[in-house]
Amino acid sequence: MSVSVSRPTAEILVSVVEAQAAGQRVVVTQGQQEVTTTQAAKMLGMSRPQVGKLLDQGKLPFRLVGTHHRIPVAAIQAFLAIESKRQHAAMAELIALQNELGLTE
């Protein structure tokens, strides 16, 4: 079976496959610029109440539509990038401490 796609579509597919192969997270939002707290929770890999805490702490920007929160996808991606850097720095600190204490095998 073969499938024909346009060049722009093929380029998008190649970039998705390359990102996944490099271990990067790929997020497809179907053109949405904002998501609900439930959708944000799925994107962040956490529970909806945890997303609510991030909103309350000001760590994720949002707007209200009636009583419902809408979170920009770009803000979620930025949060994930910041958290990834923070986690890598913490891991490097732990490794340095482990080496300093002679706990390596």
CSV table of C-alpha atoms in Angstrom, one decimal:
chain,number,residue,atom,x,y,z
A,1,MET,CA,0.0,0.0,0.0
A,2,SER,CA,1.3,3.5,-0.8
A,3,VAL,CA,0.1,6.9,0.3
A,4,SER,CA,0.7,10.1,-1.6
A,5,VAL,CA,1.1,13.3,0.4
A,6,SER,CA,2.1,16.8,-0.6
A,7,ARG,CA,5.6,18.0,-0.1
A,8,PRO,CA,4.7,20.3,2.9
A,9,THR,CA,2.9,17.4,4.6
A,10,ALA,CA,5.9,15.1,4.0
A,11,GLU,CA,8.2,17.7,5.5
A,12,ILE,CA,6.0,17.9,8.6
A,13,LEU,CA,6.0,14.1,8.9
A,14,VAL,CA,9.8,14.0,8.5
A,15,SER,CA,10.2,16.6,11.3
A,16,VAL,CA,7.9,14.7,13.6
A,17,VAL,CA,9.8,11.4,13.0
A,18,GLU,CA,13.2,13.1,13.5
A,19,ALA,CA,12.0,14.8,16.7
A,20,GLN,CA,10.8,11.5,18.1
A,21,ALA,CA,14.0,9.7,17.0
A,22,ALA,CA,16.0,12.4,18.9
A,23,GLY,CA,13.9,11.7,22.0
A,24,GLN,CA,12.0,14.9,21.9
A,25,ARG,CA,8.3,15.2,22.9
A,26,VAL,CA,6.0,15.8,20.0
A,27,VAL,CA,2.7,17.5,20.6
A,28,VAL,CA,-0.1,17.6,18.0
A,29,THR,CA,-2.9,20.1,18.9
A,30,GLN,CA,-5.0,20.1,15.8
A,31,GLY,CA,-4.5,23.8,15.3
A,32,GLN,CA,-5.6,24.7,18.8
A,33,GLN,CA,-3.8,27.6,20.4
A,34,GLU,CA,-5.3,27.0,23.8
A,35,VAL,CA,-6.3,23.9,25.7
A,36,THR,CA,-8.4,23.0,28.7
A,37,THR,CA,-6.9,22.0,32.0
A,38,THR,CA,-7.6,18.3,31.1
A,39,GLN,CA,-5.8,18.6,27.8
A,40,ALA,CA,-2.9,20.5,29.5
A,41,ALA,CA,-2.7,17.7,32.1
A,42,LYS,CA,-2.3,15.1,29.3
A,43,MET,CA,0.4,17.2,27.6
A,44,LEU,CA,2.3,17.8,30.9
A,45,GLY,CA,1.9,14.2,32.1
A,46,MET,CA,0.3,15.1,35.3
A,47,SER,CA,-3.2,15.2,36.9
A,48,ARG,CA,-5.7,18.0,36.3
A,49,PRO,CA,-5.5,19.1,40.0
A,50,GLN,CA,-1.7,19.5,39.6
A,51,VAL,CA,-2.3,21.7,36.6
A,52,GLY,CA,-4.7,23.8,38.7
A,53,LYS,CA,-1.9,24.2,41.3
A,54,LEU,CA,0.4,25.5,38.6
A,55,LEU,CA,-2.3,28.0,37.5
A,56,ASP,CA,-2.8,29.1,41.1
A,57,GLN,CA,0.9,29.5,41.6
A,58,GLY,CA,1.2,31.6,38.4
A,59,LYS,CA,3.6,29.1,36.7
A,60,LEU,CA,1.2,28.7,33.8
A,61,PRO,CA,-0.7,31.6,32.3
A,62,PHE,CA,-4.3,31.2,31.4
A,63,ARG,CA,-7.5,33.1,30.6
A,64,LEU,CA,-11.0,32.3,31.8
A,65,VAL,CA,-13.8,31.6,29.4
A,66,GLY,CA,-16.7,31.8,31.9
A,67,THR,CA,-15.4,29.7,34.7
A,68,HIS,CA,-13.3,27.5,32.5
A,69,HIS,CA,-9.5,27.9,32.2
A,70,ARG,CA,-7.8,28.1,28.8
A,71,ILE,CA,-4.1,27.6,28.7
A,72,PRO,CA,-1.9,28.6,25.7
A,73,VAL,CA,-0.1,25.6,24.1
A,74,ALA,CA,3.0,27.8,23.8
A,75,ALA,CA,3.0,28.4,27.5
A,76,ILE,CA,2.8,24.6,28.1
A,77,GLN,CA,5.7,24.0,25.7
A,78,ALA,CA,7.7,26.8,27.4
A,79,PHE,CA,7.0,25.3,30.9
A,80,LEU,CA,8.1,21.9,29.7
A,81,ALA,CA,11.4,23.3,28.3
A,82,ILE,CA,12.1,25.1,31.6
A,83,GLU,CA,11.3,22.1,33.7
A,84,SER,CA,13.5,19.9,31.5
A,85,LYS,CA,16.5,22.3,32.0
A,86,ARG,CA,15.8,22.4,35.8
A,87,GLN,CA,15.7,18.6,35.9
A,88,HIS,CA,18.9,18.3,34.0
A,89,ALA,CA,20.6,20.8,36.3
A,90,ALA,CA,19.4,18.9,39.4
A,91,MET,CA,20.6,15.6,38.0
A,92,ALA,CA,24.0,17.1,37.2
A,93,GLU,CA,24.2,18.4,40.8
A,94,LEU,CA,23.3,15.0,42.2
A,95,ILE,CA,25.9,13.3,40.0
A,96,ALA,CA,28.5,15.8,41.2
A,97,LEU,CA,27.6,15.2,44.8
A,98,GLN,CA,27.7,11.4,44.3
A,99,ASN,CA,31.2,11.7,42.8
A,100,GLU,CA,32.3,14.0,45.6
A,101,LEU,CA,31.2,11.5,48.2
A,102,GLY,CA,32.8,8.6,46.3
A,103,LEU,CA,29.5,6.8,45.8
A,104,THR,CA,30.2,5.8,42.2
A,105,GLU,CA,30.8,2.2,41.3
